[in-house]
Coordinates of N, CA and C in Angstrom, one line a residue:
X1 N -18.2 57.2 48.4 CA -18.8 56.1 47.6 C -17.7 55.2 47.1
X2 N -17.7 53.8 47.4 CA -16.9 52.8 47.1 C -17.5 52.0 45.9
X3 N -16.9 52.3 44.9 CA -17.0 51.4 43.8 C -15.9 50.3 43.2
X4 N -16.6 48.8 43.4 CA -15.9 47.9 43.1 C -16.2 46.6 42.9
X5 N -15.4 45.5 43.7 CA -15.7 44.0 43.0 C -16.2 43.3 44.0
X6 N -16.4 41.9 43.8 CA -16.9 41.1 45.0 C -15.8 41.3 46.2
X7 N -14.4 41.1 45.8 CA -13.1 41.3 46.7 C -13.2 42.1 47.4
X8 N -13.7 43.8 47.0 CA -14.2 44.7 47.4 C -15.4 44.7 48.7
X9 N -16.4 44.0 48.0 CA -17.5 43.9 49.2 C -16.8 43.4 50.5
X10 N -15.8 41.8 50.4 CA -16.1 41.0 50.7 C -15.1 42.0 52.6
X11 N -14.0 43.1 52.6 CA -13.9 43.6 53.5 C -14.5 44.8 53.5
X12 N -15.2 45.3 53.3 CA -15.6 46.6 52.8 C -17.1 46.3 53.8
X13 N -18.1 45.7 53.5 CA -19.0 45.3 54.3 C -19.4 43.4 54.6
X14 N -18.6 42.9 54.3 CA -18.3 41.3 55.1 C -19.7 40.6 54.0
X15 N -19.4 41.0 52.6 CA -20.1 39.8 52.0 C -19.9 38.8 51.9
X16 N -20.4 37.2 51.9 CA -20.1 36.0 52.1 C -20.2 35.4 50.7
X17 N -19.3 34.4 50.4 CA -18.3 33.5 51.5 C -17.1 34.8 51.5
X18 N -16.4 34.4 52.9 CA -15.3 34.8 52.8 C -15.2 36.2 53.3
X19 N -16.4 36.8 53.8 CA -16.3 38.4 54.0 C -15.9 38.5 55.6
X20 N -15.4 40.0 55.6 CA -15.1 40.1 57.1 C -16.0 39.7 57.9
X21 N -15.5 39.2 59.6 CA -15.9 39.6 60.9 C -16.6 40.7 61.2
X22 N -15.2 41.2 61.4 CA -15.0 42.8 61.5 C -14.7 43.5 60.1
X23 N -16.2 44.3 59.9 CA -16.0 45.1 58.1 C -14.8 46.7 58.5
X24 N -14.4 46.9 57.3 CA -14.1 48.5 57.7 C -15.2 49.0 57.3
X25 N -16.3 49.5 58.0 CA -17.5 49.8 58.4 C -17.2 49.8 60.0
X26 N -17.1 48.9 60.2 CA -16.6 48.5 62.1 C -15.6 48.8 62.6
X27 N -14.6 49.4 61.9 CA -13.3 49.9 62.3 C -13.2 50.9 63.0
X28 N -12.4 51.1 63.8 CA -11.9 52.1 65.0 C -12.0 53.5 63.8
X29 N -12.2 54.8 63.7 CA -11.9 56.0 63.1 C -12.9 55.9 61.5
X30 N -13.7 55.0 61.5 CA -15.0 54.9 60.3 C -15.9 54.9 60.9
X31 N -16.5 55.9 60.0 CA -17.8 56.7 60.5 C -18.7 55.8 59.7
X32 N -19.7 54.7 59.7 CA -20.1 54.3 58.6 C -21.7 54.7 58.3
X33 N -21.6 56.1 58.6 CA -23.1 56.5 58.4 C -22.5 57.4 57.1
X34 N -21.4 57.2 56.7 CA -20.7 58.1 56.2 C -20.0 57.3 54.6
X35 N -19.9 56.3 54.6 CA -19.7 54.9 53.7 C -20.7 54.6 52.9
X36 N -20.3 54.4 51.7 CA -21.3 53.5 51.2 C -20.6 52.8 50.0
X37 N -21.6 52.2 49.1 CA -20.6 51.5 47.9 C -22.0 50.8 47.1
X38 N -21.0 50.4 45.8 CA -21.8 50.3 44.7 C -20.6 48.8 44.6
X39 N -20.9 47.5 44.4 CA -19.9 46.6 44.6 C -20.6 45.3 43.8
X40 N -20.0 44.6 43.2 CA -20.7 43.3 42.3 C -19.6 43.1 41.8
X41 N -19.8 41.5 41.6 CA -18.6 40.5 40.8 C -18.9 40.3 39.6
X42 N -17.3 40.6 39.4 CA -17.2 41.0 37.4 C -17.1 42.3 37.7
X43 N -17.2 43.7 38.5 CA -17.6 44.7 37.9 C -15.9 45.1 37.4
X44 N -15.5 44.8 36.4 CA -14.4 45.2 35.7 C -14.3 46.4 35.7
X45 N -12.6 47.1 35.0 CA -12.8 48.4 34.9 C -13.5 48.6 33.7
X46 N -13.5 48.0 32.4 CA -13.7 47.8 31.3 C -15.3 48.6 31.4
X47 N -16.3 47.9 32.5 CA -17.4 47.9 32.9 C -17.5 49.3 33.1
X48 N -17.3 49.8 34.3 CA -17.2 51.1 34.8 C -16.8 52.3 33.8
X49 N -15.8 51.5 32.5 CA -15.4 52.5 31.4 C -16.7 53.0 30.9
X50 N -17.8 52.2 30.9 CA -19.3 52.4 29.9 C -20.2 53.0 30.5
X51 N -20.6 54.3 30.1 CA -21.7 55.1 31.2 C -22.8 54.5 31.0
X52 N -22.8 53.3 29.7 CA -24.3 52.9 30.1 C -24.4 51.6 30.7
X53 N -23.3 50.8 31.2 CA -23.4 49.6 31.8 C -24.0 49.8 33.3
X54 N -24.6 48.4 33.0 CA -25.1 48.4 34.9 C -25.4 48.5 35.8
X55 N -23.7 48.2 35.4 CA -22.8 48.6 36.8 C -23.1 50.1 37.7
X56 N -23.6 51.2 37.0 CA -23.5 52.3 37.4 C -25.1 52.2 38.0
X57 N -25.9 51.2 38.0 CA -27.3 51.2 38.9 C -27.1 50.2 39.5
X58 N -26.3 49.6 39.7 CA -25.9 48.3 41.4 C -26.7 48.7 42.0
X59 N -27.4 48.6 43.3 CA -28.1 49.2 44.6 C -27.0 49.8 45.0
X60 N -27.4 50.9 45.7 CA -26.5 51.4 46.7 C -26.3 50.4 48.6
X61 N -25.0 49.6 48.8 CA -25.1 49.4 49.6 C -24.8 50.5 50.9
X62 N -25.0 50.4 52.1 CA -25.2 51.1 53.4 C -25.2 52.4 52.7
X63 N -26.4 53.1 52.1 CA -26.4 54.5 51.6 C -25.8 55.7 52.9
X64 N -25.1 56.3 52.6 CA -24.9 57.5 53.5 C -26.2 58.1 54.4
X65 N -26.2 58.4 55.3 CA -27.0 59.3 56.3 C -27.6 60.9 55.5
X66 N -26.7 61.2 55.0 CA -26.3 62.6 54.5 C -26.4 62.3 53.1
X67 N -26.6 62.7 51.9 CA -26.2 63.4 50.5 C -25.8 61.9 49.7
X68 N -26.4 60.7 50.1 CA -25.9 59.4 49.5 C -25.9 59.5 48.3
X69 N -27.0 60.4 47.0 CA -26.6 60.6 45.7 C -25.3 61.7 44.9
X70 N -24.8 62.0 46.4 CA -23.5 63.0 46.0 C -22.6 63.3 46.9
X71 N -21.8 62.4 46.9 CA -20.9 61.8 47.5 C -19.7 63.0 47.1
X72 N -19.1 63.4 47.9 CA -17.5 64.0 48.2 C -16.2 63.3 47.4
X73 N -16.3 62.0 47.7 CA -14.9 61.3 47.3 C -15.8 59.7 46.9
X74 N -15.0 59.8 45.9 CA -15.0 58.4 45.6 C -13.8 57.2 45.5
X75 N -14.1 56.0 46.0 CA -12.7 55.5 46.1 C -13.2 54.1 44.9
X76 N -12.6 54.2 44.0 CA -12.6 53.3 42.8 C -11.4 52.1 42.8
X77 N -11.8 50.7 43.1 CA -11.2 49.6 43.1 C -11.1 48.9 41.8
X78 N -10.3 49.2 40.9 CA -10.4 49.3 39.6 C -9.0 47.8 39.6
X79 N -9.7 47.1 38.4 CA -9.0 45.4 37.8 C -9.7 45.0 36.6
X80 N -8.7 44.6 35.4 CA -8.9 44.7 34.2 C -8.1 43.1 34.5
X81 N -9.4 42.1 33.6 CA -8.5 40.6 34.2 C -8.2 40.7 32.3
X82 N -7.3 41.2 31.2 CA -6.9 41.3 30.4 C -5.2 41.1 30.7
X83 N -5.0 39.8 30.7 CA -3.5 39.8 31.1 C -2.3 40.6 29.8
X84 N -3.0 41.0 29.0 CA -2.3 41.3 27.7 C -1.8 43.2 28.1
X85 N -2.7 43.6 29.6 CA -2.5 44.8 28.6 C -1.3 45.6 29.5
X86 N -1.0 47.2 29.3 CA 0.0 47.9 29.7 C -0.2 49.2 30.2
X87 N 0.5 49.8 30.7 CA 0.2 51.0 31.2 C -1.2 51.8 30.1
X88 N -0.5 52.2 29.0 CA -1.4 52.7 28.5 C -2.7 52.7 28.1
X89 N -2.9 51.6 28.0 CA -4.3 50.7 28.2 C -5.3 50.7 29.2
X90 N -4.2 50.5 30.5 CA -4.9 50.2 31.6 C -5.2 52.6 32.3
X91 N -4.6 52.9 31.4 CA -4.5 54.3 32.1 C -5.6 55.2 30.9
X92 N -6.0 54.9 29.9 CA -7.1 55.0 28.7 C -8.7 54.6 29.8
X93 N -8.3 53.6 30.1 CA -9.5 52.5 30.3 C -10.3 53.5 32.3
X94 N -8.7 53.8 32.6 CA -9.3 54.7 34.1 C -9.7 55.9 33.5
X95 N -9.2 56.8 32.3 CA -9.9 57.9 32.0 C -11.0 58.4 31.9
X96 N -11.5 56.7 31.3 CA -13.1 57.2 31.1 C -13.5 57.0 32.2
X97 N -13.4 55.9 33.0 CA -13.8 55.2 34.3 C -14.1 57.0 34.9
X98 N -12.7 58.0 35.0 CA -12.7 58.7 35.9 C -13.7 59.9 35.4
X99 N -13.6 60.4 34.0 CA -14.8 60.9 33.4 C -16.5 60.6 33.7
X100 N -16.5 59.4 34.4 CA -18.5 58.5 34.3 C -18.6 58.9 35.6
X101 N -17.5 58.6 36.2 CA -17.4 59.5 37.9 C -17.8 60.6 38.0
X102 N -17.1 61.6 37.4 CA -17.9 63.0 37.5 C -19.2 63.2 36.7
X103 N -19.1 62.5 35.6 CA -20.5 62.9 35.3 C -21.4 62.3 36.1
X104 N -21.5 61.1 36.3 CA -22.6 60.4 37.7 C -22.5 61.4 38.8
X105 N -21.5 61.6 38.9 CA -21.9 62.4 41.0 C -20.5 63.7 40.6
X106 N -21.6 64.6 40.1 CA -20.6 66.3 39.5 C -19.9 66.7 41.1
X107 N -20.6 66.1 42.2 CA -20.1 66.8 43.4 C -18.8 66.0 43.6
X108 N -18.4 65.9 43.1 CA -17.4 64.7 43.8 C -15.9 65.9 43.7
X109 N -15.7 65.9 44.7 CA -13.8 66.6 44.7 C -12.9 65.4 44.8
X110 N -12.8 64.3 45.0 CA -11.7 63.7 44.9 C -11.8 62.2 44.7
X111 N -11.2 61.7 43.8 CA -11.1 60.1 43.1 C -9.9 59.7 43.4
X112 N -10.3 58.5 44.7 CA -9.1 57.4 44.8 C -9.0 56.3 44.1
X113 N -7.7 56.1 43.2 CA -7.8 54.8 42.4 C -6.8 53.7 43.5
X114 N -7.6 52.7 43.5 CA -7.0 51.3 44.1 C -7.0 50.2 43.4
X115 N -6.3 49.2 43.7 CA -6.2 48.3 42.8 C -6.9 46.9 44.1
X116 N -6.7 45.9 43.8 CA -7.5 44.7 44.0 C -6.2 44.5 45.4
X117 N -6.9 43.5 46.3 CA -5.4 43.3 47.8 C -4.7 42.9 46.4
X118 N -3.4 42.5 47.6 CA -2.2 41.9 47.2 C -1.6 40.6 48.1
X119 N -1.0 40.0 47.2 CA -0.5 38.5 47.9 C 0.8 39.6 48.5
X120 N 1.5 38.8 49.6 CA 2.6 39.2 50.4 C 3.6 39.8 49.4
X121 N 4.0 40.5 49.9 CA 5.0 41.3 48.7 C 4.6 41.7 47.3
X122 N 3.6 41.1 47.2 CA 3.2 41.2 45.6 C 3.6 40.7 44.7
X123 N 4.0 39.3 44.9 CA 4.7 38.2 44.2 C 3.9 36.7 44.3
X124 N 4.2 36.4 43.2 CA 2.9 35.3 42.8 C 3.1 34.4 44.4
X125 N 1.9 33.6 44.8 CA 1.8 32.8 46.0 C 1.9 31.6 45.6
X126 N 3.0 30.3 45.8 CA 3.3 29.1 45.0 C 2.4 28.4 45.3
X127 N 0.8 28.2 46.1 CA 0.1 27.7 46.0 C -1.3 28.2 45.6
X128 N -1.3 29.7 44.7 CA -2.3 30.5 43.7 C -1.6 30.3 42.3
X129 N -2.4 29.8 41.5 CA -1.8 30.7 39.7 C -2.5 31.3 39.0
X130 N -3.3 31.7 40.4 CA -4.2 33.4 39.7 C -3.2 34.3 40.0
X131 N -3.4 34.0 38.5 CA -2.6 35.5 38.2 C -2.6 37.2 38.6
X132 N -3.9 37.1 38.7 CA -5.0 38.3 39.3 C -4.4 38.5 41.0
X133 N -4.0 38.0 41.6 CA -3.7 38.1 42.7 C -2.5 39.0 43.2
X134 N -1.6 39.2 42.1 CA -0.6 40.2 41.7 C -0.6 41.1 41.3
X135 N -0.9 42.9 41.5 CA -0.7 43.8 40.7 C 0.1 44.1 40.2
X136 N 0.3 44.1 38.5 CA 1.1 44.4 38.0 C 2.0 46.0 38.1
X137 N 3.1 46.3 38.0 CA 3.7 47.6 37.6 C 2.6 48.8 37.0
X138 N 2.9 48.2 35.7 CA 2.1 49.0 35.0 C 0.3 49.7 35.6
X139 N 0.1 49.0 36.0 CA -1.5 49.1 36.8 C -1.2 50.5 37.8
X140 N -0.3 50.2 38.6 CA 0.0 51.1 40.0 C 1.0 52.2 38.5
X141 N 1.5 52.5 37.9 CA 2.2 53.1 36.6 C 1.3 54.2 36.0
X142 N 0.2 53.9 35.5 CA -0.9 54.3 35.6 C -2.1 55.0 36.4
X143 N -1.9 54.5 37.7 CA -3.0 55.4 38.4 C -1.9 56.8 38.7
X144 N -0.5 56.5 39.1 CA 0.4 57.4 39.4 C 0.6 58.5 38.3
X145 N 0.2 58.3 37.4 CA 0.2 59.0 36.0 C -0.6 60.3 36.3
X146 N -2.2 59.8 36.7 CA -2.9 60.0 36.5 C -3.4 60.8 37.4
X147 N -2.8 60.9 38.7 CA -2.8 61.4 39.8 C -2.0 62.3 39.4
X148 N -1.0 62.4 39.0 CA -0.2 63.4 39.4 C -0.6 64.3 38.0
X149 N -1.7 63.9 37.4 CA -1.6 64.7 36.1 C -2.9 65.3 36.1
X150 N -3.3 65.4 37.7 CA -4.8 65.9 37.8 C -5.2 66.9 38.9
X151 N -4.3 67.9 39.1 CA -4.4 68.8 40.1 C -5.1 68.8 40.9
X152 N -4.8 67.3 41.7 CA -5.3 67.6 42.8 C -6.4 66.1 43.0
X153 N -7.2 66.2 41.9 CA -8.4 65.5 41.9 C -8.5 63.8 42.2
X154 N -7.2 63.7 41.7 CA -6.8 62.2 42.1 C -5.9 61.8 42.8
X155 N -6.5 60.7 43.5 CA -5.5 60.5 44.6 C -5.0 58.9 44.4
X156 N -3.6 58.6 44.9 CA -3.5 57.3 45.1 C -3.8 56.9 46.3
X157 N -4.5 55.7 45.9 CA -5.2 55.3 46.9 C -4.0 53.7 47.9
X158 N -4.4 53.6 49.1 CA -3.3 52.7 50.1 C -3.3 51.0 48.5
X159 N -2.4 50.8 49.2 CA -2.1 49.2 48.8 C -1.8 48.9 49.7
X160 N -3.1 47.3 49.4 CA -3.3 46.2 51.0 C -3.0 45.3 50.4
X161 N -2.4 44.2 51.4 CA -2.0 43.2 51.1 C -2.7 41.9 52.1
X162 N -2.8 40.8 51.4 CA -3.5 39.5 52.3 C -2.3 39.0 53.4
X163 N -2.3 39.0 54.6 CA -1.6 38.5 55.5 C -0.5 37.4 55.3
X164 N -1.1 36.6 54.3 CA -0.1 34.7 54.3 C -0.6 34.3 52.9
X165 N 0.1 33.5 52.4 CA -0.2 32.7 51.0 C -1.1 31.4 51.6
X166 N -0.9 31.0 52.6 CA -1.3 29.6 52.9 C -3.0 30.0 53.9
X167 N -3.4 30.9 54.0 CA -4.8 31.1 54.2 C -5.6 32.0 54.6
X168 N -5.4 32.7 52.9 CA -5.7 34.0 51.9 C -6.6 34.0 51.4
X169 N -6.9 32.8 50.6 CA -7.7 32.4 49.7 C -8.7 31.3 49.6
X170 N -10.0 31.8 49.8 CA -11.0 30.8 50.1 C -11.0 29.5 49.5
X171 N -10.9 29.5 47.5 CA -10.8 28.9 47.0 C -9.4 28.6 46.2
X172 N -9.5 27.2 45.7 CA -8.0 27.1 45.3 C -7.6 28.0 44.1
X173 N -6.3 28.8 44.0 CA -6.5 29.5 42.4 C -7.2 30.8 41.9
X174 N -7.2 31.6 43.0 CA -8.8 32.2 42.9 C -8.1 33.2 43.7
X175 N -9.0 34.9 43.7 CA -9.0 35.9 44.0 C -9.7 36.1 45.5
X176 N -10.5 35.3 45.7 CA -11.4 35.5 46.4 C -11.2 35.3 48.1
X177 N -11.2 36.1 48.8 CA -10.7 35.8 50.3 C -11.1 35.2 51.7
X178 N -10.3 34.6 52.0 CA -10.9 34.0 53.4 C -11.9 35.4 54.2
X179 N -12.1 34.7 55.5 CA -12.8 35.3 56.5 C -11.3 36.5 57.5
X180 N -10.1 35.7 57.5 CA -9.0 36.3 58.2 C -8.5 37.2 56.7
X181 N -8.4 36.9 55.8 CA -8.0 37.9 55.1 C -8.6 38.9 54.7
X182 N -9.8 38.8 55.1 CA -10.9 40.4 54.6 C -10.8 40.7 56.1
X183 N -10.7 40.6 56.9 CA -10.5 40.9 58.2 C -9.4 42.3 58.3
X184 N -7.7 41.3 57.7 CA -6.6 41.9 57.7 C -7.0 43.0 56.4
X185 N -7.7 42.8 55.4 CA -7.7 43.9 54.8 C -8.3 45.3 55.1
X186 N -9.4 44.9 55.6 CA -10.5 46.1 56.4 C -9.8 46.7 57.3
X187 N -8.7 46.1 58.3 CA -8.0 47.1 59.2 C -7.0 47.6 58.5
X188 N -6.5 46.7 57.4 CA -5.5 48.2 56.2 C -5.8 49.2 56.0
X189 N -7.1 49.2 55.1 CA -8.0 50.0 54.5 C -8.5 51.2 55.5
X190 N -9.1 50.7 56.7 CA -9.7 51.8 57.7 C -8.7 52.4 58.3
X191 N -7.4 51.8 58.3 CA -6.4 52.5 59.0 C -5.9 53.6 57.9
X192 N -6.1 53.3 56.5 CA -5.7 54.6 56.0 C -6.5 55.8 56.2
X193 N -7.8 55.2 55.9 CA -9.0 56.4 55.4 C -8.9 57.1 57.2
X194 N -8.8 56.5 57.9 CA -9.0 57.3 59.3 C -7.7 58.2 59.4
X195 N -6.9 57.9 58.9 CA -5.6 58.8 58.6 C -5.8 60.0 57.5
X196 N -6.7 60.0 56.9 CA -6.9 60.7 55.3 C -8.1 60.8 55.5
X197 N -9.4 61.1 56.1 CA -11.1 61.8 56.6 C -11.1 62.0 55.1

């Protein structure tokens, strides 16, 4: 179960504008009878912190073949657009997140935390001043925390990055990705998970 944001849909199953060609759904070593996701814009982590928001009744997109209300692993695409805040904050805010997880789906043995792609290097792009386009330290500081403080149960999850600064981004200033960039991200992404079943 894939829980996350529009950015998320947009390689994940080629939601438009800007979604893959080719989804990681379509990828060489994804099984996607086996995938599914819960995904909408705005879904903050803030969001996912509250077991009574919404967010936790999205539709299920491409439900699993098998066991779709009890999912094995979940891979959580977690972004908090609070430019103010810090490790601590952002690692409070996944606790609960990781807490609503087990209690939503008790089957679950393992939670990947991921963060949103990444511009090249992970350094602002001189023609984005979204800020959001950048993972901060503290963010990746945090899930690493968290992981290693949970025998087992948490995993870090890959960091993807968008191919080019110059046509990444659908809109000017903005998060949101071309058709080539959810492309390049879906073969990130499926190239890990087919590495890691």
């Amino acid at each position: 179960m894939v829980l996350g944001l529009f950015t998320t849909s947009q390689w994940f199953n080629g939601t438009n504008p800007g979604g893959a060609s080719k989804t990681f759904l379509q990828q060489d070593g994804i099984d996607p009878k086996k995938w599914e996701a819960k995904l909408q814009k705005y879904s903050y982590a803030e969001k996912w912190a509250d077991p009574t928001n919404g967010v936790w009744k999205i539709n299920t997109a491409t439900p699993c073949a098998a066991n779709a209300t009890s999912p094995d692993r979940v891979v959580f695409v977690g972004f908090s657009p609070d430019t103010k805040h810090d490790q601590p904050t952002i690692q409070g805010l996944l606790t609960k997140v990781i807490a609503n997880i087990q209690t939503t789906y008790p089957s679950v043995k393992e939670i990947d935390l991921l963060t949103m792609g990444r511009t090249p290097g992970n350094v602002m792009c001189p023609n984005n001043s979204d800020t959001s386009t950048v993972v901060g330290a503290y963010f990746d500081q945090a899930i690493q925390a968290l992981a290693d403080g949970s025998n087992g149960l948490i995993k870090v999850g890959p960091k993807y990055y968008v191919p080019d600064c110059n046509n990444s981004y659908i809109f000017a200033n903005d998060t949101d990705y071309t058709t080539s960039a959810a492309n390049a991200l879906a073969i990130q992404n499926a190239a890990y998970y087919a590495a890691h079943p």
